[in-house]
Amino acid sequence: MPKKISELKESLKGEKSIHTDFRESMTYGEYLSLDRILDSQKRLSGHHDEMLFIIIHQVSELWMKLLLHELTAAIEEIGAGDLQPAFKKLARVSKIQSQIIQGWDVLSTMTPAEYLEFRDSLGRASGFQSHQYRLIEFALGYKSDYILKIYEKDADLHSALEQAYRAPGIYDAAIGALAREGFPINPDLLDRDFCRVYDGDPSVAAAWEEVYRDTGRYWELYQLAEKLVDVEDWFQQWRFRHMKTVERIIGFRPGTGGSSGVAYLRNVLDHRFFPDLWDLRTTL
């Protein structure tokens, strides 16, 4: 039977080792800087649901910060040939993506009429301008130079984005892993212009097909391929859920940042980050 409240209180009194004096010690709130975090929700309108809108997007940005932390480390590990630790990080990336998707479900409880009550307060601010989202796209290999102009207001941020734009992504690291294993990868791919979006190569496709036909021999590469497919699968679900949430709340209106809104989000769904890994599902 569940304990009564009085019994729970008595049980708590019995926990003699619980610390209650923090005059000389760091508290949980201090460790997490909760005063700054919880004071960062500044509504620009008086509407109740603006709090929901702000918190969902702030939480998404925190998840993206962790996602980038894991993804950046995984790229370095794959590049160094240390695949096993990278697998753990990529599995975590997929779980993070599932959390962001759940956030869209919460935001979709807001109706179009409620959003219109404070939409004008956003001005030109839009999730389209999320620099962390762009860093994730760059790390996955989706590069678009026109996006960089959005961030010219902040020189340091623009520089960081430009550096990520020119850097190899996770699939470039994976192709390098195939080459180290002895597969005859097109040498032009190993020192290519990483600003260009990768759209497939016969030598890479052939290598992955051999990996999938002999998984026992190439077990680590096979695991790497499946982890990458997991990440892309979740990312596309994230994109789709974003699109449907936007459509549910604003329909086909343009976004506050000037994009076409749903039409733009629908177009990017057609892009594949790791085309060889999807094509081999048909060719195997």
Tab-separated table of C-alpha atoms in Angstrom:
chain	number	residue	atom	x	y	z
A	1	MET	CA	0.000	0.000	0.000
A	2	PRO	CA	1.237	3.553	-0.711
A	3	LYS	CA	2.528	5.387	2.334
A	4	LYS	CA	0.502	8.228	3.800
A	5	ILE	CA	1.960	11.740	3.678
A	6	SER	CA	2.537	11.677	7.430
A	7	GLU	CA	4.498	8.430	7.101
A	8	LEU	CA	6.609	9.887	4.285
A	9	LYS	CA	7.419	12.932	6.425
A	10	GLU	CA	8.494	10.706	9.297
A	11	SER	CA	10.616	8.635	6.906
A	12	LEU	CA	12.348	11.802	5.679
A	13	LYS	CA	13.147	12.827	9.260
A	14	GLY	CA	14.980	9.539	9.582
A	15	GLU	CA	17.416	10.512	6.829
A	16	LYS	CA	19.930	12.017	9.240
A	17	SER	CA	22.701	12.322	6.620
A	18	ILE	CA	20.779	14.713	4.333
A	19	HIS	CA	22.666	18.022	4.073
A	20	THR	CA	20.648	21.092	5.004
A	21	ASP	CA	23.315	23.688	5.790
A	22	PHE	CA	24.687	25.232	2.595
A	23	ARG	CA	26.197	28.410	3.976
A	24	GLU	CA	29.682	27.150	3.044
A	25	SER	CA	28.761	24.715	0.263
A	26	MET	CA	27.628	24.849	-3.343
A	27	THR	CA	23.956	24.106	-3.904
A	28	TYR	CA	22.278	22.255	-6.769
A	29	GLY	CA	20.904	25.528	-8.109
A	30	GLU	CA	24.322	27.187	-8.008
A	31	TYR	CA	25.986	24.270	-9.804
A	32	LEU	CA	23.422	24.465	-12.627
A	33	SER	CA	23.274	28.288	-12.670
A	34	LEU	CA	19.514	27.973	-12.307
A	35	ASP	CA	19.129	31.624	-11.401
A	36	ARG	CA	20.317	32.620	-14.879
A	37	ILE	CA	18.528	29.805	-16.703
A	38	LEU	CA	15.159	30.376	-15.034
A	39	ASP	CA	15.417	34.136	-15.468
A	40	SER	CA	15.909	33.821	-19.234
A	41	GLN	CA	12.254	33.529	-20.237
A	42	LYS	CA	11.379	37.117	-21.143
A	43	ARG	CA	7.925	37.392	-22.661
A	44	LEU	CA	7.545	40.341	-25.026
A	45	SER	CA	3.758	40.122	-24.951
A	46	GLY	CA	1.314	39.549	-22.168
A	47	HIS	CA	0.062	36.325	-23.689
A	48	HIS	CA	0.132	33.187	-21.547
A	49	ASP	CA	1.347	30.861	-24.337
A	50	GLU	CA	4.427	32.873	-25.176
A	51	MET	CA	6.074	31.190	-22.179
A	52	LEU	CA	5.491	27.802	-23.813
A	53	PHE	CA	6.947	29.051	-27.097
A	54	ILE	CA	10.094	30.430	-25.448
A	55	ILE	CA	10.776	27.414	-23.243
A	56	ILE	CA	10.312	24.850	-26.031
A	57	HIS	CA	12.838	26.663	-28.201
A	58	GLN	CA	15.296	27.233	-25.353
A	59	VAL	CA	15.159	23.576	-24.369
A	60	SER	CA	15.661	22.573	-28.017
A	61	GLU	CA	18.772	24.758	-28.135
A	62	LEU	CA	20.130	23.083	-24.995
A	63	TRP	CA	19.556	19.645	-26.512
A	64	MET	CA	21.272	20.831	-29.709
A	65	LYS	CA	24.260	21.998	-27.675
A	66	LEU	CA	24.610	18.492	-26.244
A	67	LEU	CA	24.025	16.940	-29.662
A	68	LEU	CA	26.864	19.009	-31.133
A	69	HIS	CA	29.089	18.096	-28.183
A	70	GLU	CA	28.547	14.396	-28.919
A	71	LEU	CA	28.644	14.696	-32.707
A	72	THR	CA	31.875	16.707	-32.754
A	73	ALA	CA	33.592	14.158	-30.514
A	74	ALA	CA	32.297	11.272	-32.655
A	75	ILE	CA	33.713	12.871	-35.823
A	76	GLU	CA	37.126	13.212	-34.157
A	77	GLU	CA	37.049	9.591	-32.949
A	78	ILE	CA	36.022	8.201	-36.330
A	79	GLY	CA	38.740	10.267	-37.973
A	80	ALA	CA	41.264	8.782	-35.546
A	81	GLY	CA	40.049	5.228	-36.185
A	82	ASP	CA	38.624	4.889	-32.661
A	83	LEU	CA	35.158	3.670	-33.640
A	84	GLN	CA	33.770	2.033	-30.501
A	85	PRO	CA	33.563	5.229	-28.391
A	86	ALA	CA	32.005	6.988	-31.392
A	87	PHE	CA	29.197	4.417	-31.487
A	88	LYS	CA	28.155	5.326	-27.943
A	89	LYS	CA	28.081	9.008	-28.810
A	90	LEU	CA	26.086	8.472	-31.998
A	91	ALA	CA	23.559	6.358	-30.095
A	92	ARG	CA	23.213	9.248	-27.660
A	93	VAL	CA	22.717	11.673	-30.585
A	94	SER	CA	19.742	9.610	-31.738
A	95	LYS	CA	18.202	9.678	-28.258
A	96	ILE	CA	18.688	13.446	-28.059
A	97	GLN	CA	16.888	13.836	-31.375
A	98	SER	CA	13.945	11.858	-29.997
A	99	GLN	CA	13.713	14.331	-27.114
A	100	ILE	CA	13.614	17.301	-29.480
A	101	ILE	CA	10.853	15.605	-31.455
A	102	GLN	CA	8.816	15.227	-28.263
A	103	GLY	CA	9.199	18.969	-27.758
A	104	TRP	CA	7.325	19.632	-31.005
A	105	ASP	CA	4.461	17.543	-29.632
A	106	VAL	CA	4.231	19.872	-26.640
A	107	LEU	CA	4.397	22.989	-28.820
A	108	SER	CA	1.600	21.659	-31.027
A	109	THR	CA	-0.825	22.054	-28.094
A	110	MET	CA	-0.763	25.760	-28.971
A	111	THR	CA	-3.497	26.740	-31.435
A	112	PRO	CA	-3.154	29.146	-34.393
A	113	ALA	CA	-5.309	31.738	-32.629
A	114	GLU	CA	-3.085	31.626	-29.535
A	115	TYR	CA	0.121	32.020	-31.548
A	116	LEU	CA	-1.261	34.976	-33.495
A	117	GLU	CA	-1.745	36.809	-30.191
A	118	PHE	CA	2.038	37.239	-29.812
A	119	ARG	CA	3.582	36.369	-33.214
A	120	ASP	CA	4.213	40.021	-34.084
A	121	SER	CA	6.391	40.319	-30.962
A	122	LEU	CA	8.975	38.070	-32.639
A	123	GLY	CA	9.697	40.612	-35.358
A	124	ARG	CA	12.089	38.880	-37.781
A	125	ALA	CA	13.386	36.427	-35.186
A	126	SER	CA	12.901	32.815	-36.285
A	127	GLY	CA	14.122	29.303	-35.584
A	128	PHE	CA	15.462	29.471	-39.149
A	129	GLN	CA	18.289	31.537	-37.645
A	130	SER	CA	19.358	28.905	-35.107
A	131	HIS	CA	23.127	28.736	-35.533
A	132	GLN	CA	23.351	25.446	-33.655
A	133	TYR	CA	20.931	23.833	-36.082
A	134	ARG	CA	23.162	25.025	-38.945
A	135	LEU	CA	26.230	23.598	-37.209
A	136	ILE	CA	24.456	20.248	-36.967
A	137	GLU	CA	23.582	20.355	-40.667
A	138	PHE	CA	27.197	21.227	-41.500
A	139	ALA	CA	28.489	18.347	-39.358
A	140	LEU	CA	26.137	15.992	-41.205
A	141	GLY	CA	27.345	17.327	-44.558
A	142	TYR	CA	24.528	19.657	-45.624
A	143	LYS	CA	26.329	22.885	-46.580
A	144	SER	CA	24.647	26.066	-47.833
A	145	ASP	CA	26.766	29.216	-48.064
A	146	TYR	CA	23.882	31.711	-48.311
A	147	ILE	CA	22.934	30.784	-44.738
A	148	LEU	CA	26.175	32.331	-43.464
A	149	LYS	CA	24.992	35.864	-44.233
A	150	ILE	CA	22.417	35.596	-41.449
A	151	TYR	CA	25.202	35.583	-38.845
A	152	GLU	CA	27.321	38.523	-40.057
A	153	LYS	CA	25.958	40.625	-37.170
A	154	ASP	CA	28.181	38.603	-34.785
A	155	ALA	CA	31.752	38.336	-36.098
A	156	ASP	CA	32.796	35.529	-33.723
A	157	LEU	CA	29.708	33.467	-34.475
A	158	HIS	CA	30.089	34.026	-38.207
A	159	SER	CA	33.719	32.910	-38.027
A	160	ALA	CA	32.810	29.728	-36.135
A	161	LEU	CA	30.107	28.887	-38.659
A	162	GLU	CA	32.408	29.548	-41.605
A	163	GLN	CA	35.020	27.255	-40.088
A	164	ALA	CA	32.424	24.492	-39.636
A	165	TYR	CA	31.196	25.108	-43.184
A	166	ARG	CA	34.672	24.361	-44.560
A	167	ALA	CA	35.397	21.424	-42.263
A	168	PRO	CA	34.835	17.732	-43.073
A	169	GLY	CA	31.604	16.261	-41.761
A	170	ILE	CA	30.901	12.914	-40.169
A	171	TYR	CA	30.394	11.144	-43.485
A	172	ASP	CA	33.763	12.390	-44.695
A	173	ALA	CA	35.252	10.777	-41.583
A	174	ALA	CA	33.358	7.564	-42.382
A	175	ILE	CA	34.699	7.549	-45.945
A	176	GLY	CA	38.174	7.944	-44.470
A	177	ALA	CA	37.517	4.888	-42.298
A	178	LEU	CA	36.646	2.886	-45.423
A	179	ALA	CA	39.903	3.980	-47.059
A	180	ARG	CA	41.952	2.979	-43.986
A	181	GLU	CA	40.390	-0.465	-44.145
A	182	GLY	CA	41.850	-0.844	-47.628
A	183	PHE	CA	38.832	-0.197	-49.826
A	184	PRO	CA	39.739	1.477	-53.149
A	185	ILE	CA	38.060	4.807	-52.423
A	186	ASN	CA	38.230	7.532	-55.053
A	187	PRO	CA	41.282	9.577	-53.870
A	188	ASP	CA	39.588	12.829	-54.875
A	189	LEU	CA	37.102	12.282	-52.040
A	190	LEU	CA	39.774	12.156	-49.354
A	191	ASP	CA	41.016	15.673	-50.008
A	192	ARG	CA	37.961	17.267	-51.544
A	193	ASP	CA	36.362	20.672	-51.083
A	194	PHE	CA	34.253	19.981	-48.005
A	195	CYS	CA	32.067	23.012	-48.723
A	196	ARG	CA	30.440	20.989	-51.504
A	197	VAL	CA	27.528	18.751	-50.569
A	198	TYR	CA	28.432	15.093	-51.070
A	199	ASP	CA	25.989	13.383	-53.421
A	200	GLY	CA	27.379	9.869	-53.726
A	201	ASP	CA	30.316	8.084	-55.342
A	202	PRO	CA	30.565	4.608	-56.947
A	203	SER	CA	33.708	3.697	-55.007
A	204	VAL	CA	32.045	4.481	-51.667
A	205	ALA	CA	28.853	2.689	-52.661
A	206	ALA	CA	30.840	-0.421	-53.635
A	207	ALA	CA	32.750	-0.347	-50.341
A	208	TRP	CA	29.600	-0.144	-48.237
A	209	GLU	CA	27.996	-2.948	-50.256
A	210	GLU	CA	30.966	-5.199	-49.499
A	211	VAL	CA	30.720	-4.261	-45.811
A	212	TYR	CA	27.056	-5.282	-45.739
A	213	ARG	CA	27.712	-8.536	-47.623
A	214	ASP	CA	30.434	-9.568	-45.161
A	215	THR	CA	29.408	-8.057	-41.836
A	216	GLY	CA	31.494	-10.514	-39.817
A	217	ARG	CA	34.711	-9.332	-41.450
A	218	TYR	CA	33.789	-5.644	-41.343
A	219	TRP	CA	31.764	-5.592	-38.151
A	220	GLU	CA	32.909	-2.170	-36.916
A	221	LEU	CA	32.285	-0.513	-40.274
A	222	TYR	CA	28.890	-2.192	-40.421
A	223	GLN	CA	28.068	-0.793	-36.978
A	224	LEU	CA	29.252	2.643	-38.085
A	225	ALA	CA	27.003	2.539	-41.138
A	226	GLU	CA	23.940	1.572	-39.099
A	227	LYS	CA	24.636	4.259	-36.503
A	228	LEU	CA	24.795	6.842	-39.292
A	229	VAL	CA	21.511	5.585	-40.722
A	230	ASP	CA	19.978	5.886	-37.232
A	231	VAL	CA	21.142	9.501	-36.951
A	232	GLU	CA	19.773	10.445	-40.371
A	233	ASP	CA	16.511	8.596	-39.768
A	234	TRP	CA	15.919	10.496	-36.505
A	235	PHE	CA	17.003	13.780	-38.094
A	236	GLN	CA	14.460	13.394	-40.869
A	237	GLN	CA	11.770	12.579	-38.302
A	238	TRP	CA	12.818	15.739	-36.453
A	239	ARG	CA	12.501	17.743	-39.668
A	240	PHE	CA	9.123	16.173	-40.459
A	241	ARG	CA	7.718	16.808	-36.987
A	242	HIS	CA	8.935	20.402	-37.184
A	243	MET	CA	7.218	20.859	-40.538
A	244	LYS	CA	3.901	19.416	-39.353
A	245	THR	CA	3.949	21.494	-36.165
A	246	VAL	CA	4.539	24.663	-38.187
A	247	GLU	CA	1.778	23.706	-40.628
A	248	ARG	CA	-0.583	23.007	-37.739
A	249	ILE	CA	0.040	26.412	-36.140
A	250	ILE	CA	0.592	28.845	-39.052
A	251	GLY	CA	-0.463	26.875	-42.126
A	252	PHE	CA	1.347	28.066	-45.252
A	253	ARG	CA	2.114	31.587	-44.048
A	254	PRO	CA	5.729	32.761	-44.548
A	255	GLY	CA	7.991	32.320	-41.520
A	256	THR	CA	8.891	35.299	-39.335
A	257	GLY	CA	12.468	35.012	-40.630
A	258	GLY	CA	11.326	35.462	-44.235
A	259	SER	CA	11.428	31.820	-45.348
A	260	SER	CA	8.490	30.237	-47.153
A	261	GLY	CA	7.747	28.321	-43.958
A	262	VAL	CA	6.208	24.906	-44.545
A	263	ALA	CA	7.270	24.878	-48.212
A	264	TYR	CA	10.935	25.325	-47.208
A	265	LEU	CA	10.703	22.664	-44.497
A	266	ARG	CA	9.069	20.261	-46.929
A	267	ASN	CA	11.807	20.771	-49.542
A	268	VAL	CA	14.658	19.907	-47.173
A	269	LEU	CA	12.980	16.586	-46.373
A	270	ASP	CA	14.104	15.375	-49.803
A	271	HIS	CA	17.783	15.824	-48.954
A	272	ARG	CA	19.786	12.743	-47.915
A	273	PHE	CA	22.956	13.104	-45.871
A	274	PHE	CA	24.375	9.628	-46.534
A	275	PRO	CA	22.985	8.618	-49.950
A	276	ASP	CA	25.176	5.542	-50.441
A	277	LEU	CA	23.845	3.966	-47.245
A	278	TRP	CA	20.244	4.424	-48.360
A	279	ASP	CA	20.810	3.328	-51.959
A	280	LEU	CA	22.403	0.040	-50.934
A	281	ARG	CA	19.097	-1.009	-49.349
A	282	THR	CA	17.910	-1.405	-52.925
A	283	THR	CA	21.104	-2.754	-54.518
A	284	LEU	CA	21.897	-5.450	-51.932
